[in-house]
PDB file of C-alpha atoms in Angstrom:
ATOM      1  CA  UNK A 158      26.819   0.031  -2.531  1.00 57.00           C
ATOM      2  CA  UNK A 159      26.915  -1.536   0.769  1.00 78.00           C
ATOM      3  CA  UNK A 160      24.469   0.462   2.017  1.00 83.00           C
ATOM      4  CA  UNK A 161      21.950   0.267  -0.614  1.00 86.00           C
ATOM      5  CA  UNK A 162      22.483  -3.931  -0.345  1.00 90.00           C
ATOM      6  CA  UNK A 163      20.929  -3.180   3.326  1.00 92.00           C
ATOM      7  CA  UNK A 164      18.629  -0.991   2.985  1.00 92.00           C
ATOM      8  CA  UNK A 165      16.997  -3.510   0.181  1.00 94.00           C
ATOM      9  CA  UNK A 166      17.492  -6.303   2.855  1.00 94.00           C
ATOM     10  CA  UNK A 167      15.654  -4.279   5.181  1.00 95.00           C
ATOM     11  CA  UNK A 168      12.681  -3.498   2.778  1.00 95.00           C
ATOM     12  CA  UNK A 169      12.469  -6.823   1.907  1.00 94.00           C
ATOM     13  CA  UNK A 170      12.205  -8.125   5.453  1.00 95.00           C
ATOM     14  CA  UNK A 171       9.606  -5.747   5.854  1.00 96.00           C
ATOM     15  CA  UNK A 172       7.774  -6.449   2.845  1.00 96.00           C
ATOM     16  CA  UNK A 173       8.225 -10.460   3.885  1.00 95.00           C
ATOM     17  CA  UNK A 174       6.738  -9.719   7.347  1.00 96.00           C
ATOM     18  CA  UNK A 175       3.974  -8.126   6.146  1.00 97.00           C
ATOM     19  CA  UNK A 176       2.595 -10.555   3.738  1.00 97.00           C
ATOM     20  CA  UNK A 177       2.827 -12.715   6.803  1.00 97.00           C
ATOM     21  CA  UNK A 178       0.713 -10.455   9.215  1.00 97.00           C
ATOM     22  CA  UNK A 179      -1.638 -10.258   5.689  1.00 98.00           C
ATOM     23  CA  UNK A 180      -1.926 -13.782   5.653  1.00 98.00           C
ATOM     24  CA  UNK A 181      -2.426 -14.575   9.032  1.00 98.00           C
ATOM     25  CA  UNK A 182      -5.261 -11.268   8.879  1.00 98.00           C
ATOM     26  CA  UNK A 183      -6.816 -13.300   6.098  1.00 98.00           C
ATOM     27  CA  UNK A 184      -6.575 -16.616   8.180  1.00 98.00           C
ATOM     28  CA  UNK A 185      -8.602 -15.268  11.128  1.00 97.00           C
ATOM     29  CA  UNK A 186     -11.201 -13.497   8.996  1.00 97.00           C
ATOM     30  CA  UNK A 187     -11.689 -16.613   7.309  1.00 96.00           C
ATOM     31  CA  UNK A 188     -11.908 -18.478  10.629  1.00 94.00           C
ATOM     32  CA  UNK A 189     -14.551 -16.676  11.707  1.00 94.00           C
ATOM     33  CA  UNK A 190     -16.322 -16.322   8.496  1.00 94.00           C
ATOM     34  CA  UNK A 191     -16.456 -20.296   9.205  1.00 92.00           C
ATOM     35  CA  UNK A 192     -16.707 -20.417  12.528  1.00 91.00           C
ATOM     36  CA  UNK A 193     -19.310 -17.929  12.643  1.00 88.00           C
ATOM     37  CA  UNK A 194     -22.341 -20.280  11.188  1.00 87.00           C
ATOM     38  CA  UNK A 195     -21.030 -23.389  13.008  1.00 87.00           C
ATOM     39  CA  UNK A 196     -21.421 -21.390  16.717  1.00 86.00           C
ATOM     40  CA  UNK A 197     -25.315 -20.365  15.510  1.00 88.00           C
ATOM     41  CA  UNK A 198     -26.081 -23.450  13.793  1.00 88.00           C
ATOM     42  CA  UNK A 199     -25.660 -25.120  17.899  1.00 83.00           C
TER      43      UNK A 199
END
């Protein structure tokens, strides 16, 4: 039992830490994506 209880604390810290590198992916495309018009626009 004790070992099952870690391995789903493991899974979900690596399930939580990828939703964070997903959303900071998603930030920096979306940076650009912005960023991008504002650098030709000058």
């Amino acid at each position: 039992m004790t070992n099952l209880d870690s391995l789903t604390l493991v899974a979900y810290q690596i399930s939580y830490f990828s939703l964070q590198l997903l959303l900071v992916i998603l930030l920096l495309i979306f940076g650009t994506v912005v960023a991008f018009p504002v650098l030709l626009a000058r």
